[in-house]
Short mmCIF file of C-alpha atoms and ligand atoms in Angstrom, two decimals:
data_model
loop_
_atom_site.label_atom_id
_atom_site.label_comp_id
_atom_site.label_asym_id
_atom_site.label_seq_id
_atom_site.Cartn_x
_atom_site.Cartn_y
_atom_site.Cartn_z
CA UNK A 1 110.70 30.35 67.37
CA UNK A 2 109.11 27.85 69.59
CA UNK A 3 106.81 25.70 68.59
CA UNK A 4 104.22 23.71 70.70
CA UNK A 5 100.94 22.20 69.71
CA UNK A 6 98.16 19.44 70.88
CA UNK A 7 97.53 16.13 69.76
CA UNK A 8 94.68 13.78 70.32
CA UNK A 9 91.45 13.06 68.18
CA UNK A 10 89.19 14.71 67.66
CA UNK A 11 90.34 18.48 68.58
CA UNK A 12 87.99 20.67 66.40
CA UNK A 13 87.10 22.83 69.28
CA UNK A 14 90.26 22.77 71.67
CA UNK A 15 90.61 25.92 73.86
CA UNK A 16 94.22 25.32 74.18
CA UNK A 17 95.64 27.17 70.89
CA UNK A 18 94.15 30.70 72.89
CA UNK A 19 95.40 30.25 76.13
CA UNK A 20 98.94 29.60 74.77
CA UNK A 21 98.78 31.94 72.14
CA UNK A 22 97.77 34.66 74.55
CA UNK A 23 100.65 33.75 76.95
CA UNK A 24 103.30 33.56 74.54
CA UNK A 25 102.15 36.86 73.29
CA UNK A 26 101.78 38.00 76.44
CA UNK A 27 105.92 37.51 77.37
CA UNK A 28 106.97 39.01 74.31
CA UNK A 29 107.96 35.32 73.14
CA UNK A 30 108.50 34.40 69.11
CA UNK A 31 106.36 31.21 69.05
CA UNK A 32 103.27 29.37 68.52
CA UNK A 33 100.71 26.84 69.67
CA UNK A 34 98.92 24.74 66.98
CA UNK A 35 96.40 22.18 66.63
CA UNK A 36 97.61 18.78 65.33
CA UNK A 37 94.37 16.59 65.12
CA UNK A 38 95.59 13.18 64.94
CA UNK A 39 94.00 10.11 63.84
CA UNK A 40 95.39 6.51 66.04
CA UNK A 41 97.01 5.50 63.16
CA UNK A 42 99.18 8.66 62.70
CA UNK A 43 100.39 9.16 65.80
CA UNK A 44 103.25 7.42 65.43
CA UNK A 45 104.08 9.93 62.53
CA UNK A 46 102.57 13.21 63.92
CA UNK A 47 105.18 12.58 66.85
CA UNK A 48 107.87 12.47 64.49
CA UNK A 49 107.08 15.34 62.44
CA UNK A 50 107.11 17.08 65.41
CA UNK A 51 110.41 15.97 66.58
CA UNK A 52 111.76 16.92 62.93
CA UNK A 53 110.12 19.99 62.98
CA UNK A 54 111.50 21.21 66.75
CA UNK A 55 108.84 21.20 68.84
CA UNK A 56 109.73 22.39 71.91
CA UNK A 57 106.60 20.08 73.45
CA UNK A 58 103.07 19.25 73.15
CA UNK A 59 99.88 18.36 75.00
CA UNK A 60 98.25 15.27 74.73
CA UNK A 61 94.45 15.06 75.16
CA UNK A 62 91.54 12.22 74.64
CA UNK A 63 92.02 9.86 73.79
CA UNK A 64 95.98 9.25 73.65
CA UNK A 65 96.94 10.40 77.10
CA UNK A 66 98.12 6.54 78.42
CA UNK A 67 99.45 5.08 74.69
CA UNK A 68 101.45 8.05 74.52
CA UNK A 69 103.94 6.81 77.08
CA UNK A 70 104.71 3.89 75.35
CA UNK A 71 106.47 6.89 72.77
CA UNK A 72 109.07 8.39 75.94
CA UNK A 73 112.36 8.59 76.71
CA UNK A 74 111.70 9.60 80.30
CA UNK A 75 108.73 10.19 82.65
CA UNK A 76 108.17 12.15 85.43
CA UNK A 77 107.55 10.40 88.82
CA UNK A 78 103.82 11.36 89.62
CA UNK A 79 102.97 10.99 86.05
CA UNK A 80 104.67 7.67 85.91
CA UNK A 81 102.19 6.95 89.22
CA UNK A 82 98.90 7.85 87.65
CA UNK A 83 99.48 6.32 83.91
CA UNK A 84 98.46 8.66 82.64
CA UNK A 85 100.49 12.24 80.30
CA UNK A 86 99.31 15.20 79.38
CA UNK A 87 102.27 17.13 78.84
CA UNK A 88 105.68 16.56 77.33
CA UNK A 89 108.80 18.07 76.46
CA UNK A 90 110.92 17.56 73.42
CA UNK A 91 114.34 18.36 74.21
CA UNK A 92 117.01 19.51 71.44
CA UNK A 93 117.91 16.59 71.19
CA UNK A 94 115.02 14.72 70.21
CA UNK A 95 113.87 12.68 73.71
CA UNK A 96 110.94 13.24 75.29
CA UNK A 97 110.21 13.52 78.45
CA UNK A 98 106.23 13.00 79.65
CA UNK A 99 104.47 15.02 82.11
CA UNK A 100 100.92 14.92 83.85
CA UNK A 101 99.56 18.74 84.92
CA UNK A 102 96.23 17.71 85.11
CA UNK A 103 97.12 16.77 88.73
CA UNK A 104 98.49 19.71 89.88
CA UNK A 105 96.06 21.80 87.83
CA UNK A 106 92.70 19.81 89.50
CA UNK A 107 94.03 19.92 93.40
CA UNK A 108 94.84 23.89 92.89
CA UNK A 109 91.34 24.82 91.38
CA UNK A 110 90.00 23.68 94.73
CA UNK A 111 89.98 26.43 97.69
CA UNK A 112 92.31 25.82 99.92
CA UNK A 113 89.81 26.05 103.12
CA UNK A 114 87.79 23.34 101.46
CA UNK A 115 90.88 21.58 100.25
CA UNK A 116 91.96 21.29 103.69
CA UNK A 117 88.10 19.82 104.71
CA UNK A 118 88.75 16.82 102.41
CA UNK A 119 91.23 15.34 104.37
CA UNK A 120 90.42 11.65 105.97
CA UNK A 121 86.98 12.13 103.95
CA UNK A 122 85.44 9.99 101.02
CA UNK A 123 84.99 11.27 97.53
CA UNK A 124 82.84 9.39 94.96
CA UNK A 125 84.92 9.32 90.88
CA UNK A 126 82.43 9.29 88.29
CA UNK A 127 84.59 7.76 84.92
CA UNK A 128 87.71 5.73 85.19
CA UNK A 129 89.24 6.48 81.93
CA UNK A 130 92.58 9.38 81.62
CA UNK A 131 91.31 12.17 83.60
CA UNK A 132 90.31 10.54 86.20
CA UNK A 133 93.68 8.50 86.60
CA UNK A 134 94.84 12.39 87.35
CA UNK A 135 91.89 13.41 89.18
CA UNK A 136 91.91 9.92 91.96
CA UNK A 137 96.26 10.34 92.38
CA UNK A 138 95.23 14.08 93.41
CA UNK A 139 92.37 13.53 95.42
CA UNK A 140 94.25 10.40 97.18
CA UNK A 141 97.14 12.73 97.72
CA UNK A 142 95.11 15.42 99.37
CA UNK A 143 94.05 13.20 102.17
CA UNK A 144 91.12 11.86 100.38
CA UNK A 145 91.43 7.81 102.22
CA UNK A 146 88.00 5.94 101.04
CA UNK A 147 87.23 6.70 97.02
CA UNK A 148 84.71 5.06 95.05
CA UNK A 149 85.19 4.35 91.48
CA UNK A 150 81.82 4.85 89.62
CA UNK A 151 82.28 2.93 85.84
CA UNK A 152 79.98 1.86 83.46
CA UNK A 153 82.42 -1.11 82.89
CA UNK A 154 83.60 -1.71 85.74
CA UNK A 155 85.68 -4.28 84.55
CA UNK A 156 87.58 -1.46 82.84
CA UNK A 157 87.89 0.21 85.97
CA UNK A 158 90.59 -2.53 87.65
CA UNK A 159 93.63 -1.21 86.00
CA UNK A 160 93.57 2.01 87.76
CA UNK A 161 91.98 0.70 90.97
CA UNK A 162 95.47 -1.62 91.08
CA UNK A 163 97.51 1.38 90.18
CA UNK A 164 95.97 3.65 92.74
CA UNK A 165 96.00 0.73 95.34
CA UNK A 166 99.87 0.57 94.58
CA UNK A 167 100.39 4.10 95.81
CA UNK A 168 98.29 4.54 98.02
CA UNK A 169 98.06 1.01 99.86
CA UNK A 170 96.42 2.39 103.19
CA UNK A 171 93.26 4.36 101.65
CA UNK A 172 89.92 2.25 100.85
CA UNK A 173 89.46 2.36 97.17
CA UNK A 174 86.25 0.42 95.42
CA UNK A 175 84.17 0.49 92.24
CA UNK A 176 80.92 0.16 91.83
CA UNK A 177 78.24 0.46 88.81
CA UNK A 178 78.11 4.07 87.54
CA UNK A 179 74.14 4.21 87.44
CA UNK A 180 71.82 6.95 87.29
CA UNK A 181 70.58 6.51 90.57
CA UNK A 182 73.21 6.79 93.40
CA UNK A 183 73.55 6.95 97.26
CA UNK A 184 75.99 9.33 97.91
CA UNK A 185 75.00 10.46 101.59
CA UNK A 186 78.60 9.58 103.02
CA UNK A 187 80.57 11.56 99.72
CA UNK A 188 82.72 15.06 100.72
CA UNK A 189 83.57 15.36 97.05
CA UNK A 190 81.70 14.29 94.03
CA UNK A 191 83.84 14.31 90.67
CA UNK A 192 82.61 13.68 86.91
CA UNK A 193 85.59 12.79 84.73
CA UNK A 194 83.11 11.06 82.17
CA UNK A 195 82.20 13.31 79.29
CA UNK A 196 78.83 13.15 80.15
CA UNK A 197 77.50 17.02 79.51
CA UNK A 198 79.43 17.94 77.36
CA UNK A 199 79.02 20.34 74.45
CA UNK A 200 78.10 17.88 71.63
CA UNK A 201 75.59 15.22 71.47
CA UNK A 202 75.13 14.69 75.42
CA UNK A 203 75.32 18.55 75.99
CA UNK A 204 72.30 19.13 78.68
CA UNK A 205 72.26 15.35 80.20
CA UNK A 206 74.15 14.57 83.71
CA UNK A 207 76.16 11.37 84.74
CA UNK A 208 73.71 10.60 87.58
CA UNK A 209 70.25 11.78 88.53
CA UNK A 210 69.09 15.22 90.55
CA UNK A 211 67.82 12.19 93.01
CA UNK A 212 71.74 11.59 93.17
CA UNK A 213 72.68 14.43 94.19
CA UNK A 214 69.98 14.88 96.14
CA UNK A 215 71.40 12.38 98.45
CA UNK A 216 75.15 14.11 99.15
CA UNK A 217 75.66 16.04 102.30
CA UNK A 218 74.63 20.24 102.82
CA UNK A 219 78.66 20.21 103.35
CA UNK A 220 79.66 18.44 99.78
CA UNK A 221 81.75 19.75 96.62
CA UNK A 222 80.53 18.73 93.33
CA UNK A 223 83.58 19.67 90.89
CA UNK A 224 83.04 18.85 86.87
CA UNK A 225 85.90 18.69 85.25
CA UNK A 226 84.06 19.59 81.88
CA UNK A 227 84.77 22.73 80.74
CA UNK A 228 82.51 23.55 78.09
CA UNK A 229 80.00 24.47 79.17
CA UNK A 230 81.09 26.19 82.19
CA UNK A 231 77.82 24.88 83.90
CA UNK A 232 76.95 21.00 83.14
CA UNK A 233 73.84 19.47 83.96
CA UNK A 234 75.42 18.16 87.21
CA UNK A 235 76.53 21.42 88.05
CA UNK A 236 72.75 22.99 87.59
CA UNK A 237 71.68 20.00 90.11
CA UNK A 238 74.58 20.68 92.60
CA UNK A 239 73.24 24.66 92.62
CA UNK A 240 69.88 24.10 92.78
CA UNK A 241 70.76 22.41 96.42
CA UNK A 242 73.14 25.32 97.16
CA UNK A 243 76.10 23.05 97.06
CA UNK A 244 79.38 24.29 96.38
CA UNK A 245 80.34 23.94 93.06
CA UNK A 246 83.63 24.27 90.85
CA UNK A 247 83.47 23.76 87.21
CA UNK A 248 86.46 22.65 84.72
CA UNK A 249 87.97 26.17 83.38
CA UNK A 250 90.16 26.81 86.32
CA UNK A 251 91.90 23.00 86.14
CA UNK A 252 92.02 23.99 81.95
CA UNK A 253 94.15 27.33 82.54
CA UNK A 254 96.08 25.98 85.38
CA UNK A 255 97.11 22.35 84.01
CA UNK A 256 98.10 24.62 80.84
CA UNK A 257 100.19 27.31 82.94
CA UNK A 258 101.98 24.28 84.63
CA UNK A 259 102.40 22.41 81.16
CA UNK A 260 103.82 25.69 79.18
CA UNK A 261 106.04 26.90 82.71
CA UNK A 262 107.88 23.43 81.53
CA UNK A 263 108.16 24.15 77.81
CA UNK A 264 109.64 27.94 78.03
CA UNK A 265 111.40 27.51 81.79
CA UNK A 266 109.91 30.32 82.96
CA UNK A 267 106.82 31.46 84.87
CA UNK A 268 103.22 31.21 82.94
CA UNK A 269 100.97 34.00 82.70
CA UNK A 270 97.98 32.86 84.66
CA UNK A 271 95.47 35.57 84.56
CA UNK A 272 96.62 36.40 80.53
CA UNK A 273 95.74 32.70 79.86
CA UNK A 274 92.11 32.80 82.05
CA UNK A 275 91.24 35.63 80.57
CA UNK A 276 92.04 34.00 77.13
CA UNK A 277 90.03 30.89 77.59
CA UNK A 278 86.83 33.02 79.15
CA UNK A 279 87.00 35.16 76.16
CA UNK A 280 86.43 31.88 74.35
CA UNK A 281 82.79 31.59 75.87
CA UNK A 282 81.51 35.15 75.40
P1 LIG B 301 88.48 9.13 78.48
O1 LIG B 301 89.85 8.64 78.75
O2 LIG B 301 87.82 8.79 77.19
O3 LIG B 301 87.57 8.58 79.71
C1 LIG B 301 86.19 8.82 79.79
C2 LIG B 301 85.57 7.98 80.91
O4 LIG B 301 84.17 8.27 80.94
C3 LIG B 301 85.68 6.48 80.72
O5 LIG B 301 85.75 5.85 81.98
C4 LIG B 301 84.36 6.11 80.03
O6 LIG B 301 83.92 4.81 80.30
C5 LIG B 301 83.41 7.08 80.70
N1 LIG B 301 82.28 7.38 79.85
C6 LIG B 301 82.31 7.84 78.58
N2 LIG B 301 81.05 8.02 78.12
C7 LIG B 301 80.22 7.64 79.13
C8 LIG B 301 78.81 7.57 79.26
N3 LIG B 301 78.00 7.93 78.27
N4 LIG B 301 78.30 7.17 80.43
C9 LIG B 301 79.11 6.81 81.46
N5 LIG B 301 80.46 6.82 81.39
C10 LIG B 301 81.01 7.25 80.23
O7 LIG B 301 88.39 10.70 78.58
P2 LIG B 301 89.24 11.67 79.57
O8 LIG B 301 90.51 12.07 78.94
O9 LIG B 301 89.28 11.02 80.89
O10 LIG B 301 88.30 12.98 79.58
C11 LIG B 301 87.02 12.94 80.18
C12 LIG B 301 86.42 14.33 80.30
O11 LIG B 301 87.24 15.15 81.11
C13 LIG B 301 86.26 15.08 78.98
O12 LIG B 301 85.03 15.75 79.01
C14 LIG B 301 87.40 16.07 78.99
O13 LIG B 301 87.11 17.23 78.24
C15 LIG B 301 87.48 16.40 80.47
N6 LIG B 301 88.82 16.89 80.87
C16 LIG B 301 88.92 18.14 81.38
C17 LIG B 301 90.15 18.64 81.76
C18 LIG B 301 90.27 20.02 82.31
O14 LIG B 301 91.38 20.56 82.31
N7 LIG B 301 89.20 20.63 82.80
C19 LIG B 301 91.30 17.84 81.65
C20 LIG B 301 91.15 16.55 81.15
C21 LIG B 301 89.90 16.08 80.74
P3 LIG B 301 84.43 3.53 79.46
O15 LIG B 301 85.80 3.20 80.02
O16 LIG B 301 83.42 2.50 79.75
O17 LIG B 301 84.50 3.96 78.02
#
């Protein structure tokens, strides 16, 4: 029986259990994937339980994604670069090793034609908290060799510009005020990583203003990682103008194919768990 789960706080409404649930079901595996909501002062003990329970592994999701390393035995090497884990391992004999598939899973959700457009281009970060420690390694990565850091406290925001700068010493990286009202006429690729949009109290309100996005290029990408709701405010903007859009499912089902294809050693089911996780918004 193998046993996986998610951790972070709050989870009421995490898509995760479905995908997983599906997949495992899916390769005829004995196991499941639960919810273990986890207030910051238990998650010292919720990782133990689930070391003394067998785990085989677990996600980790807002807001525990950079204090959770501070709990490994081991790290993998891009995840060690960003700071940031989303995945990890438990092996039998209790160490755990700590992954991030929220890398992989944002670069691969992007067409590779337009993938292959971003390179030597400049892509603007909305947010500087976990996600977008992923979302900025990827992007720099890709080619990506001038990103701007939007942050509401920008102060906040030097930690990962240092990390980032670290790696990837020869691209331009800045940070400037996230505001409502932007210039983005130079950006190939506009991201939101805040949680600006989201279902919940600012369900229907955007990061920055149509005016904003009024300002990118015919040629730009606006991606939202939010996945719920498919379409964000920003998103409704970006289509107005045409622009080519890509919302958060695809990075959800593929940073959780990646994460599981670690936890069972074999391959995931991808279109089992998409069709899961869209079944979730019907
Ligand atoms: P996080 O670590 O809490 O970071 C959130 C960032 O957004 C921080 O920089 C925060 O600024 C900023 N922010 C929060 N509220 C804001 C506001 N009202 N106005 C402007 N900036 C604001 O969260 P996270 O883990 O990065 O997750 C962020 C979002 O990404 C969530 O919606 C999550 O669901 C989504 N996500 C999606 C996927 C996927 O697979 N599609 C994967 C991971 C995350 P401060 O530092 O000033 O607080």
């Amino acid at each position: 029986m193998i046993k996986l789960g998610v951790i972070g706080y709050p989870l009421a409404h995490s898509l995760s259990p479905a995908m997983h649930n599906a997949a495992l079901n899916f390769k005829n595996i004995e196991g499941i994937y639960t919810v273990l909501e986890t207030p910051e002062d238990k998650l010292a003990d919720t990782i133990e339980h689930m070391k003394i329970q067998n785990f085989r592994g677990f996600n980790v999701t807002i807001p525990y994604k950079v204090d959770i390393i501070k709990f490994l035995d081991e790290i993998d090497e891009l995840a060690k670069i960003t700071g940031a884990v989303n995945a990890v391992v438990i092996s039998a004999d209790g160490k755990l090793k700590g992954y991030n598939t929220d890398i992989s899973g944002f670069i691969n959700a992007i067409p590779q034609d337009k993938l292959d457009n971003l390179s030597g281009k400049k892509a603007a970060v909305l947010g500087t908290g976990g996600a977008a420690r992923a979302v900025c390694s990827a992007l720099l990565n890709a080619g990506i060799n001038n990103l701007v850091l939007y942050a509401r406290t920008p102060g906040k925001a030097e930690d990962l510009k240092e990390i980032l700068f670290f790696n990837f010493a020869d691209a331009s990286i800045s940070i400037s005020q996230l505001e409502e009202n932007l210039d983005l006429s130079d950006i190939s690729i506009l991201v939101n990583t805040t949680p600006v949009g989201m279902y919940g109290k600012s369900e229907g309100q955007s990061p920055v203003s149509e005016q904003s996005i009024d300002t990118l290029p015919d040629n730009a990408i606006v991606y939202d990682i939010i996945y719920r709701p498919k379409i964000t405010k920003l998103l409704e903007y970006a289509q107005n103008r045409n622009l080519f859009t890509i919302d958060g499912t695809e990075m959800l089902v593929l940073q959780g194919a990646k994460a599981l294809e670690y936890w069972i050693g074999q391959e995931s089911p991808v279109d089992i768990m998409r069709e899961a996780l869209n079944s979730c918004f019907v």
